[in-house]
mmCIF file of C-alpha atoms and ligand atoms in Angstrom:
data_model
loop_
_atom_site.group_PDB
_atom_site.id
_atom_site.type_symbol
_atom_site.label_atom_id
_atom_site.label_comp_id
_atom_site.label_asym_id
_atom_site.label_seq_id
_atom_site.Cartn_x
_atom_site.Cartn_y
_atom_site.Cartn_z
ATOM 1 C CA MET A 1 -77.745 111.565 -57.227
ATOM 2 C CA VAL A 2 -76.284 108.661 -59.171
ATOM 3 C CA LEU A 3 -72.704 107.828 -58.245
ATOM 4 C CA ARG A 4 -70.573 105.799 -60.614
ATOM 5 C CA ARG A 5 -67.743 103.558 -59.581
ATOM 6 C CA SER A 6 -65.063 106.029 -60.648
ATOM 7 C CA GLU A 7 -66.693 108.737 -58.505
ATOM 8 C CA VAL A 8 -67.115 106.422 -55.517
ATOM 9 C CA LEU A 9 -63.406 105.586 -55.731
ATOM 10 C CA LYS A 10 -62.520 109.292 -55.656
ATOM 11 C CA VAL A 11 -64.035 109.734 -52.200
ATOM 12 C CA LEU A 12 -63.534 106.362 -50.492
ATOM 13 C CA SER A 13 -60.845 106.427 -47.837
ATOM 14 C CA MET A 14 -60.073 103.363 -45.754
ATOM 15 C CA LYS A 15 -59.443 105.361 -42.581
ATOM 16 C CA ASP A 16 -62.843 107.079 -42.874
ATOM 17 C CA GLU A 17 -64.650 103.853 -43.771
ATOM 18 C CA ILE A 18 -63.203 102.056 -40.744
ATOM 19 C CA ALA A 19 -64.630 104.822 -38.536
ATOM 20 C CA THR A 20 -68.015 104.610 -40.309
ATOM 21 C CA VAL A 21 -68.122 100.817 -40.008
ATOM 22 C CA GLU A 22 -67.150 100.928 -36.327
ATOM 23 C CA GLU A 23 -69.977 103.391 -35.689
ATOM 24 C CA ALA A 24 -72.455 101.156 -37.550
ATOM 25 C CA PHE A 25 -71.388 98.134 -35.463
ATOM 26 C CA ARG A 26 -71.758 100.225 -32.288
ATOM 27 C CA GLU A 27 -75.306 101.163 -33.341
ATOM 28 C CA LYS A 28 -76.084 97.477 -33.903
ATOM 29 C CA GLY A 29 -74.584 96.612 -30.531
ATOM 30 C CA MET A 30 -76.899 99.188 -28.927
ATOM 31 C CA ASN A 31 -79.886 97.549 -30.703
ATOM 32 C CA ALA A 32 -80.425 100.838 -32.539
ATOM 33 C CA VAL A 33 -80.717 99.516 -36.107
ATOM 34 C CA GLN A 34 -83.220 97.612 -38.206
ATOM 35 C CA MET A 35 -81.667 94.958 -40.395
ATOM 36 C CA PRO A 36 -83.511 91.802 -41.421
ATOM 37 C CA PRO A 37 -81.167 89.002 -42.566
ATOM 38 C CA LYS A 38 -80.166 89.175 -46.231
ATOM 39 C CA GLN A 39 -82.404 87.397 -48.705
ATOM 40 C CA TYR A 40 -80.891 85.061 -51.316
ATOM 41 C CA LEU A 41 -81.861 83.964 -54.810
ATOM 42 C CA PHE A 42 -79.794 80.979 -55.956
ATOM 43 C CA LEU A 43 -79.006 81.516 -59.652
ATOM 44 C CA GLU A 44 -77.265 79.424 -62.329
ATOM 45 C CA GLY A 45 -73.667 80.478 -61.703
ATOM 46 C CA GLY A 46 -73.963 82.073 -58.275
ATOM 47 C CA ASP A 47 -76.445 83.968 -56.136
ATOM 48 C CA LEU A 48 -78.154 87.332 -55.737
ATOM 49 C CA ARG A 49 -78.800 88.976 -52.377
ATOM 50 C CA ALA A 50 -80.983 91.844 -51.136
ATOM 51 C CA MET A 51 -79.702 93.553 -47.984
ATOM 52 C CA PRO A 52 -81.959 96.233 -46.431
ATOM 53 C CA ALA A 53 -80.910 98.313 -43.426
ATOM 54 C CA TYR A 54 -82.012 101.363 -41.434
ATOM 55 C CA LEU A 55 -79.785 103.325 -39.054
ATOM 56 C CA PRO A 56 -82.145 105.821 -37.348
ATOM 57 C CA ARG A 57 -79.463 107.774 -35.486
ATOM 58 C CA LEU A 58 -77.518 108.294 -38.712
ATOM 59 C CA GLY A 59 -80.797 109.246 -40.435
ATOM 60 C CA ILE A 60 -80.438 106.877 -43.375
ATOM 61 C CA ALA A 61 -82.087 103.762 -44.816
ATOM 62 C CA GLY A 62 -81.364 101.751 -47.927
ATOM 63 C CA VAL A 63 -80.855 98.446 -49.622
ATOM 64 C CA LYS A 64 -77.951 96.796 -51.388
ATOM 65 C CA VAL A 65 -78.430 94.304 -54.207
ATOM 66 C CA VAL A 66 -75.308 92.188 -54.679
ATOM 67 C CA ASN A 67 -74.261 88.996 -56.431
ATOM 68 C CA VAL A 68 -71.564 86.392 -55.857
ATOM 69 C CA HIS A 69 -70.528 84.460 -59.003
ATOM 70 C CA PRO A 70 -67.163 82.777 -58.319
ATOM 71 C CA GLY A 71 -66.641 81.871 -62.027
ATOM 72 C CA ASN A 72 -66.917 85.473 -63.211
ATOM 73 C CA ARG A 73 -63.194 86.117 -63.385
ATOM 74 C CA GLU A 74 -63.017 83.852 -66.442
ATOM 75 C CA ARG A 75 -65.708 86.077 -68.001
ATOM 76 C CA GLY A 76 -63.715 89.211 -67.248
ATOM 77 C CA LEU A 77 -66.171 90.304 -64.554
ATOM 78 C CA PRO A 78 -65.705 90.704 -60.788
ATOM 79 C CA SER A 79 -67.144 87.829 -58.697
ATOM 80 C CA VAL A 80 -68.985 90.365 -56.538
ATOM 81 C CA MET A 81 -70.873 93.399 -57.980
ATOM 82 C CA ALA A 82 -73.339 95.624 -56.196
ATOM 83 C CA VAL A 83 -75.664 98.632 -56.348
ATOM 84 C CA ILE A 84 -76.918 100.466 -53.246
ATOM 85 C CA GLU A 85 -80.071 102.605 -53.093
ATOM 86 C CA LEU A 86 -80.224 105.153 -50.283
ATOM 87 C CA VAL A 87 -83.600 106.416 -49.059
ATOM 88 C CA ASP A 88 -84.646 109.350 -46.871
ATOM 89 C CA PRO A 89 -86.223 107.616 -43.844
ATOM 90 C CA TYR A 90 -88.640 110.513 -43.199
ATOM 91 C CA THR A 91 -90.259 110.593 -46.646
ATOM 92 C CA GLY A 92 -89.113 107.395 -48.362
ATOM 93 C CA ARG A 93 -87.683 109.561 -51.149
ATOM 94 C CA PRO A 94 -84.800 107.926 -53.033
ATOM 95 C CA LEU A 95 -81.666 109.954 -52.315
ATOM 96 C CA ALA A 96 -79.019 108.165 -54.311
ATOM 97 C CA ILE A 97 -78.105 105.140 -56.349
ATOM 98 C CA VAL A 98 -74.506 104.316 -55.619
ATOM 99 C CA ASP A 99 -72.189 101.791 -57.259
ATOM 100 C CA GLY A 100 -71.642 99.286 -54.457
ATOM 101 C CA THR A 101 -68.838 97.097 -55.787
ATOM 102 C CA GLU A 102 -65.981 99.088 -54.268
ATOM 103 C CA ILE A 103 -68.059 99.974 -51.214
ATOM 104 C CA THR A 104 -68.538 96.242 -50.590
ATOM 105 C CA ALA A 105 -64.801 95.616 -50.703
ATOM 106 C CA TYR A 106 -63.991 98.650 -48.538
ATOM 107 C CA ARG A 107 -66.624 97.930 -45.905
ATOM 108 C CA THR A 108 -65.642 94.233 -45.789
ATOM 109 C CA GLY A 109 -62.032 95.295 -45.249
ATOM 110 C CA ALA A 110 -63.126 97.851 -42.669
ATOM 111 C CA ALA A 111 -65.197 95.226 -40.797
ATOM 112 C CA SER A 112 -62.097 93.006 -40.571
ATOM 113 C CA ALA A 113 -60.105 95.999 -39.330
ATOM 114 C CA VAL A 114 -62.639 96.685 -36.560
ATOM 115 C CA ALA A 115 -62.631 92.983 -35.604
ATOM 116 C CA THR A 116 -58.821 92.924 -35.683
ATOM 117 C CA LYS A 117 -58.665 96.020 -33.470
ATOM 118 C CA TYR A 118 -60.828 94.432 -30.748
ATOM 119 C CA LEU A 119 -59.789 90.788 -31.106
ATOM 120 C CA SER A 120 -56.162 90.463 -32.231
ATOM 121 C CA ARG A 121 -53.113 90.737 -29.976
ATOM 122 C CA ASP A 122 -52.033 94.368 -30.064
ATOM 123 C CA ASP A 123 -48.466 93.357 -31.001
ATOM 124 C CA SER A 124 -49.645 91.412 -34.087
ATOM 125 C CA SER A 125 -47.173 92.045 -36.894
ATOM 126 C CA LYS A 126 -47.582 89.146 -39.348
ATOM 127 C CA LEU A 127 -50.571 88.912 -41.647
ATOM 128 C CA CYS A 128 -51.481 85.912 -43.816
ATOM 129 C CA ILE A 129 -54.108 86.258 -46.532
ATOM 130 C CA VAL A 130 -55.496 83.073 -48.096
ATOM 131 C CA GLY A 131 -57.404 83.896 -51.277
ATOM 132 C CA ALA A 132 -55.828 86.805 -53.132
ATOM 133 C CA GLY A 133 -58.849 88.001 -55.114
ATOM 134 C CA ALA A 134 -60.774 91.275 -55.177
ATOM 135 C CA GLN A 135 -61.394 91.440 -51.410
ATOM 136 C CA SER A 136 -57.808 90.725 -50.410
ATOM 137 C CA ARG A 137 -56.323 94.137 -51.213
ATOM 138 C CA ARG A 138 -58.902 95.970 -49.144
ATOM 139 C CA GLN A 139 -58.404 93.497 -46.295
ATOM 140 C CA LEU A 140 -54.707 94.307 -46.347
ATOM 141 C CA GLU A 141 -55.235 98.076 -46.556
ATOM 142 C CA ALA A 142 -57.695 97.970 -43.669
ATOM 143 C CA ILE A 143 -55.731 95.751 -41.303
ATOM 144 C CA VAL A 144 -52.543 97.808 -41.608
ATOM 145 C CA GLU A 145 -54.566 100.778 -40.309
ATOM 146 C CA VAL A 146 -55.173 99.064 -36.948
ATOM 147 C CA ARG A 147 -52.041 96.938 -36.380
ATOM 148 C CA ASP A 148 -48.365 97.524 -37.065
ATOM 149 C CA ILE A 149 -48.113 94.826 -39.730
ATOM 150 C CA ARG A 150 -44.515 94.291 -40.908
ATOM 151 C CA LYS A 151 -44.780 91.038 -42.853
ATOM 152 C CA VAL A 152 -47.474 89.867 -45.295
ATOM 153 C CA PHE A 153 -47.802 86.322 -46.651
ATOM 154 C CA ALA A 154 -50.179 85.613 -49.518
ATOM 155 C CA TYR A 155 -51.486 82.266 -50.684
ATOM 156 C CA ASP A 156 -53.819 81.552 -53.592
ATOM 157 C CA VAL A 157 -54.452 78.415 -55.645
ATOM 158 C CA VAL A 158 -53.664 80.691 -58.596
ATOM 159 C CA ARG A 159 -50.061 81.680 -57.890
ATOM 160 C CA ALA A 160 -50.298 84.764 -60.120
ATOM 161 C CA ALA A 161 -53.061 86.125 -57.876
ATOM 162 C CA ALA A 162 -50.848 85.779 -54.786
ATOM 163 C CA GLU A 163 -47.961 87.405 -56.691
ATOM 164 C CA GLY A 164 -50.258 90.310 -57.590
ATOM 165 C CA LEU A 165 -51.178 90.808 -53.924
ATOM 166 C CA VAL A 166 -47.501 90.746 -52.937
ATOM 167 C CA ARG A 167 -46.666 93.419 -55.525
ATOM 168 C CA TYR A 168 -49.602 95.472 -54.278
ATOM 169 C CA ALA A 169 -48.418 95.180 -50.649
ATOM 170 C CA GLU A 170 -44.925 96.304 -51.667
ATOM 171 C CA SER A 171 -46.354 99.266 -53.581
ATOM 172 C CA MET A 172 -48.348 100.615 -50.618
ATOM 173 C CA GLY A 173 -45.434 102.686 -49.333
ATOM 174 C CA ARG A 174 -45.642 101.239 -45.819
ATOM 175 C CA ASN A 175 -42.358 99.344 -45.857
ATOM 176 C CA LEU A 176 -44.172 96.029 -45.796
ATOM 177 C CA SER A 177 -42.181 92.924 -46.504
ATOM 178 C CA ALA A 178 -44.384 90.578 -48.551
ATOM 179 C CA GLU A 179 -43.977 87.096 -49.955
ATOM 180 C CA VAL A 180 -45.941 84.405 -51.736
ATOM 181 C CA ALA A 181 -46.455 81.283 -49.629
ATOM 182 C CA ASP A 182 -45.974 77.992 -51.463
ATOM 183 C CA ALA A 183 -48.658 76.291 -49.392
ATOM 184 C CA THR A 184 -51.589 77.335 -47.219
ATOM 185 C CA ARG A 185 -49.953 75.753 -44.167
ATOM 186 C CA GLU A 186 -46.797 77.864 -44.498
ATOM 187 C CA CYS A 187 -48.876 81.041 -44.693
ATOM 188 C CA VAL A 188 -51.129 80.174 -41.743
ATOM 189 C CA GLU A 189 -48.388 78.921 -39.388
ATOM 190 C CA SER A 190 -46.544 82.203 -39.557
ATOM 191 C CA ALA A 191 -49.563 84.449 -38.961
ATOM 192 C CA ASP A 192 -50.655 86.592 -36.023
ATOM 193 C CA VAL A 193 -53.661 87.688 -38.070
ATOM 194 C CA LEU A 194 -55.171 85.463 -40.768
ATOM 195 C CA VAL A 195 -57.698 86.465 -43.423
ATOM 196 C CA THR A 196 -59.540 83.774 -45.361
ATOM 197 C CA ALA A 197 -61.162 85.143 -48.508
ATOM 198 C CA THR A 198 -61.885 82.178 -50.769
ATOM 199 C CA PRO A 199 -65.189 80.813 -52.123
ATOM 200 C CA ALA A 200 -64.383 77.396 -50.571
ATOM 201 C CA LYS A 201 -67.105 74.886 -49.718
ATOM 202 C CA ALA A 202 -64.837 72.661 -47.618
ATOM 203 C CA PRO A 203 -62.213 73.630 -45.033
ATOM 204 C CA VAL A 204 -58.949 74.986 -46.456
ATOM 205 C CA ILE A 205 -57.387 75.878 -43.063
ATOM 206 C CA LEU A 206 -56.551 73.001 -40.712
ATOM 207 C CA ASN A 207 -56.584 73.239 -36.946
ATOM 208 C CA ASP A 208 -52.956 72.097 -36.414
ATOM 209 C CA TRP A 209 -51.661 75.039 -38.453
ATOM 210 C CA VAL A 210 -53.239 77.750 -36.265
ATOM 211 C CA LYS A 211 -50.945 78.812 -33.425
ATOM 212 C CA PRO A 212 -52.272 80.056 -30.047
ATOM 213 C CA GLY A 213 -53.046 83.770 -30.040
ATOM 214 C CA THR A 214 -54.013 83.955 -33.722
ATOM 215 C CA HIS A 215 -56.903 86.150 -34.805
ATOM 216 C CA ILE A 216 -58.824 84.981 -37.899
ATOM 217 C CA ASN A 217 -61.060 87.108 -40.091
ATOM 218 C CA ALA A 218 -63.138 84.490 -41.916
ATOM 219 C CA ILE A 219 -64.774 86.467 -44.690
ATOM 220 C CA GLY A 220 -65.205 83.975 -47.551
ATOM 221 C CA ALA A 221 -68.133 81.958 -46.206
ATOM 222 C CA ASP A 222 -71.181 84.116 -46.779
ATOM 223 C CA ALA A 223 -73.779 81.699 -48.128
ATOM 224 C CA PRO A 224 -75.200 78.335 -47.046
ATOM 225 C CA GLY A 225 -72.760 75.444 -47.629
ATOM 226 C CA LYS A 226 -69.619 77.617 -47.725
ATOM 227 C CA GLU A 227 -66.847 77.036 -45.166
ATOM 228 C CA GLU A 228 -63.106 77.703 -44.970
ATOM 229 C CA LEU A 229 -62.076 76.615 -41.463
ATOM 230 C CA ASP A 230 -61.630 73.168 -39.953
ATOM 231 C CA PRO A 231 -64.493 73.055 -37.395
ATOM 232 C CA ALA A 232 -61.898 72.047 -34.753
ATOM 233 C CA ILE A 233 -60.590 75.633 -35.010
ATOM 234 C CA LEU A 234 -64.034 76.980 -34.126
ATOM 235 C CA LEU A 235 -64.359 74.591 -31.205
ATOM 236 C CA ARG A 236 -61.195 76.032 -29.561
ATOM 237 C CA SER A 237 -61.882 79.678 -30.468
ATOM 238 C CA LYS A 238 -63.742 82.725 -29.226
ATOM 239 C CA ILE A 239 -66.280 83.064 -32.057
ATOM 240 C CA VAL A 240 -67.482 86.581 -32.783
ATOM 241 C CA VAL A 241 -70.069 87.062 -35.542
ATOM 242 C CA ASP A 242 -71.265 90.122 -37.439
ATOM 243 C CA ASP A 243 -74.920 89.047 -37.074
ATOM 244 C CA TYR A 244 -76.259 85.975 -35.230
ATOM 245 C CA GLU A 245 -79.031 85.082 -37.630
ATOM 246 C CA GLN A 246 -77.024 85.590 -40.816
ATOM 247 C CA THR A 247 -73.952 83.688 -39.663
ATOM 248 C CA ILE A 248 -75.956 80.708 -38.408
ATOM 249 C CA HIS A 249 -77.671 80.570 -41.793
ATOM 250 C CA SER A 250 -74.773 81.400 -44.093
ATOM 251 C CA GLY A 251 -71.530 82.297 -42.294
ATOM 252 C CA GLU A 252 -68.430 80.261 -41.465
ATOM 253 C CA ILE A 253 -70.379 78.527 -38.700
ATOM 254 C CA ASN A 254 -73.324 77.487 -40.920
ATOM 255 C CA VAL A 255 -72.011 74.059 -41.932
ATOM 256 C CA PRO A 256 -70.728 72.938 -38.488
ATOM 257 C CA ILE A 257 -73.989 74.127 -36.890
ATOM 258 C CA SER A 258 -76.138 72.319 -39.455
ATOM 259 C CA LYS A 259 -74.101 69.124 -38.869
ATOM 260 C CA GLY A 260 -74.422 69.423 -35.075
ATOM 261 C CA ILE A 261 -70.637 69.853 -34.620
ATOM 262 C CA LEU A 262 -71.045 73.355 -33.156
ATOM 263 C CA ARG A 263 -73.883 74.671 -30.983
ATOM 264 C CA LYS A 264 -75.340 78.162 -31.223
ATOM 265 C CA ASP A 265 -74.513 78.756 -27.551
ATOM 266 C CA GLN A 266 -70.810 78.398 -28.435
ATOM 267 C CA ILE A 267 -70.955 81.741 -30.247
ATOM 268 C CA TYR A 268 -69.337 84.309 -27.930
ATOM 269 C CA GLY A 269 -71.178 87.335 -29.274
ATOM 270 C CA GLU A 270 -71.617 89.884 -32.029
ATOM 271 C CA LEU A 271 -68.856 92.335 -32.928
ATOM 272 C CA GLY A 272 -71.318 95.182 -32.254
ATOM 273 C CA GLU A 273 -71.707 94.027 -28.631
ATOM 274 C CA ILE A 274 -67.932 94.262 -28.189
ATOM 275 C CA VAL A 275 -67.680 97.659 -29.903
ATOM 276 C CA ALA A 276 -70.567 98.946 -27.747
ATOM 277 C CA GLY A 277 -68.702 97.824 -24.609
ATOM 278 C CA LYS A 278 -71.234 95.160 -23.618
ATOM 279 C CA LYS A 279 -68.702 92.314 -23.838
ATOM 280 C CA PRO A 280 -64.895 92.288 -23.716
ATOM 281 C CA GLY A 281 -62.938 91.451 -26.883
ATOM 282 C CA ARG A 282 -59.676 89.490 -26.518
ATOM 283 C CA THR A 283 -59.023 88.582 -22.898
ATOM 284 C CA SER A 284 -55.793 86.546 -23.100
ATOM 285 C CA ARG A 285 -52.665 86.390 -25.258
ATOM 286 C CA ASP A 286 -53.169 82.758 -26.147
ATOM 287 C CA GLU A 287 -56.802 82.587 -27.148
ATOM 288 C CA VAL A 288 -57.672 82.030 -30.798
ATOM 289 C CA THR A 289 -60.333 84.458 -31.985
ATOM 290 C CA VAL A 290 -62.496 84.109 -35.093
ATOM 291 C CA PHE A 291 -64.509 86.904 -36.659
ATOM 292 C CA ASP A 292 -67.236 85.286 -38.772
ATOM 293 C CA SER A 293 -68.045 87.924 -41.380
ATOM 294 C CA THR A 294 -71.057 87.474 -43.655
ATOM 295 C CA GLY A 295 -71.362 91.154 -44.555
ATOM 296 C CA VAL A 296 -74.167 93.209 -43.044
ATOM 297 C CA GLY A 297 -76.378 95.760 -44.775
ATOM 298 C CA ILE A 298 -75.851 98.434 -42.100
ATOM 299 C CA LEU A 299 -72.219 98.705 -43.252
ATOM 300 C CA ASP A 300 -73.227 99.193 -46.886
ATOM 301 C CA VAL A 301 -75.860 101.800 -46.111
ATOM 302 C CA ALA A 302 -73.670 103.722 -43.630
ATOM 303 C CA THR A 303 -70.669 103.654 -45.994
ATOM 304 C CA ALA A 304 -72.726 104.614 -49.055
ATOM 305 C CA PHE A 305 -74.211 107.513 -47.057
ATOM 306 C CA SER A 306 -70.775 108.814 -46.111
ATOM 307 C CA VAL A 307 -69.688 108.424 -49.759
ATOM 308 C CA MET A 308 -72.819 110.279 -50.941
ATOM 309 C CA ARG A 309 -72.116 113.225 -48.647
ATOM 310 C CA ALA A 310 -68.432 113.377 -49.565
ATOM 311 C CA ALA A 311 -69.269 113.175 -53.272
ATOM 312 C CA GLY A 312 -71.944 115.871 -52.928
ATOM 313 C CA ALA A 313 -69.445 118.175 -51.220
ATOM 314 C CA ARG A 314 -67.107 117.751 -54.207
ATOM 315 C CA GLY A 315 -69.828 118.256 -56.831
ATOM 316 C CA LEU A 316 -69.590 114.664 -58.074
ATOM 317 C CA GLY A 317 -72.491 112.534 -59.301
ATOM 318 C CA LEU A 318 -75.223 112.654 -61.917
ATOM 319 C CA THR A 319 -78.661 114.134 -61.357
ATOM 320 C CA VAL A 320 -81.474 112.058 -62.858
ATOM 321 C CA SER A 321 -84.564 114.187 -62.309
ATOM 322 C CA GLU A 322 -86.905 111.625 -63.925
ATOM 323 C CA LEU A 323 -86.035 109.286 -61.041
ATOM 324 C CA GLY A 324 -86.123 112.070 -58.450
ATOM 325 C CA LEU A 325 -82.418 111.522 -57.975
HETATM 326 N N1 NAD B 401 -67.972 88.614 -45.669
HETATM 327 C C1 NAD B 401 -68.258 89.520 -46.558
HETATM 328 O O1 NAD B 401 -68.782 90.576 -46.232
HETATM 329 C C2 NAD B 401 -67.880 89.299 -47.996
HETATM 330 C C3 NAD B 401 -67.856 90.384 -48.881
HETATM 331 C C4 NAD B 401 -67.451 90.167 -50.184
HETATM 332 C C5 NAD B 401 -67.107 88.884 -50.595
HETATM 333 N N2 NAD B 401 -67.177 87.846 -49.708
HETATM 334 C C6 NAD B 401 -66.800 86.484 -50.102
HETATM 335 O O2 NAD B 401 -65.377 86.445 -50.116
HETATM 336 C C7 NAD B 401 -64.939 85.479 -51.071
HETATM 337 C C8 NAD B 401 -63.899 86.118 -51.979
HETATM 338 O O3 NAD B 401 -64.493 87.177 -52.716
HETATM 339 P P1 NAD B 401 -63.666 87.945 -53.863
HETATM 340 O O4 NAD B 401 -64.529 89.044 -54.331
HETATM 341 O O5 NAD B 401 -62.297 88.256 -53.369
HETATM 342 O O6 NAD B 401 -63.595 86.789 -54.948
HETATM 343 P P2 NAD B 401 -62.508 86.591 -56.096
HETATM 344 O O7 NAD B 401 -63.106 85.613 -57.044
HETATM 345 O O8 NAD B 401 -62.060 87.910 -56.617
HETATM 346 O O9 NAD B 401 -61.257 85.921 -55.337
HETATM 347 C C9 NAD B 401 -61.285 84.636 -54.754
HETATM 348 C C10 NAD B 401 -59.848 84.110 -54.759
HETATM 349 O O10 NAD B 401 -59.781 82.900 -53.996
HETATM 350 C C11 NAD B 401 -58.890 82.004 -54.671
HETATM 351 N N3 NAD B 401 -59.150 80.661 -54.175
HETATM 352 C C12 NAD B 401 -60.179 79.826 -54.490
HETATM 353 N N4 NAD B 401 -60.070 78.683 -53.771
HETATM 354 C C13 NAD B 401 -58.955 78.809 -52.997
HETATM 355 C C14 NAD B 401 -58.320 77.970 -52.042
HETATM 356 N N5 NAD B 401 -58.814 76.776 -51.735
HETATM 357 N N6 NAD B 401 -57.174 78.403 -51.449
HETATM 358 C C15 NAD B 401 -56.653 79.619 -51.764
HETATM 359 N N7 NAD B 401 -57.215 80.453 -52.666
HETATM 360 C C16 NAD B 401 -58.361 80.059 -53.263
HETATM 361 C C17 NAD B 401 -59.187 82.231 -56.138
HETATM 362 O O11 NAD B 401 -58.138 81.765 -56.965
HETATM 363 C C18 NAD B 401 -59.338 83.763 -56.174
HETATM 364 O O12 NAD B 401 -58.097 84.409 -56.405
HETATM 365 C C19 NAD B 401 -66.197 84.991 -51.786
HETATM 366 O O13 NAD B 401 -66.601 83.763 -51.209
HETATM 367 C C20 NAD B 401 -67.223 86.070 -51.497
HETATM 368 O O14 NAD B 401 -68.547 85.564 -51.502
HETATM 369 C C21 NAD B 401 -67.553 88.032 -48.424
#
């Protein structure tokens, strides 16, 4: 089966994808997956990554190939585009080629939702999103599924992008009050939950702005040299990563670790360990928690598999017999 973007969008549902992503993290927490760290090629205007994963208990294996080219918006292309191949683990037979661009945004949103569920204060009602690009809408849609968010603040260096996110929030039919922040500080200071989704290579969020009890989903830093948070924030926070090896190499913590500001033993744990019940999530109202999200292949493969089954049930998708698909 070949599934195009329009077909993928017909079957994606944030509620379902949050459940799928939570299950994939639980499997990882139980050491029941195979997932080598993603491999990078550094290209002219960005990078290309290969992300293989196998979830034996779900009965699916696969690989995502994805780029990040931050200048693409000027070319009329998304910064992040992806294709996922799913494979039958028993025979190696290709099962599907699935457009992965929307799946990437949904599963990244869903990962933040799972982290927010386990790590944010349960009375969190104010959400700040810094970086109002392609990921931001799915972050918003996911987080409102797990917390009773009433107020959304959006900040982007391109004001029109933040205005677009505000209009989107108002159109969601959830009675959200949304406003554009004039400065990053204003957005961050008012937040119970903060999402950072920029391609920044130097901190854009300063320590003084982050109030006690805040939960941060740091999703932008997903390659070596990228960082969004003042390292002083990490030093006072409970740091939860999606994957130890990947985050040390390319997550929010990669720069402070490479400079010797942060030690590996200051990482609290992986989100999967918390979901699997091996470690507690938030343990006090005042602690600052950081989810360092680099994006893990198990989420892509598990989400693409659920999309493939839902699409099959609705008769969607192309058959390409020459490819055995
Ligand atoms: N963790 C993950 O799993 C994951 C998944 C997908 C994308 N990402 C990363 O998330 C980031 C955003 O991806 P996207 O697809 O939304 O990109 P995008 O290009 O669509 O949006 C990025 C937005 O950030 C804004 N921005 C840039 N610098 C800023 C700053 N200093 N302050 C505020 N806003 C700023 C830009 O104007 C733009 O609107 C990228 O770095 C990407 O690599 C991570």
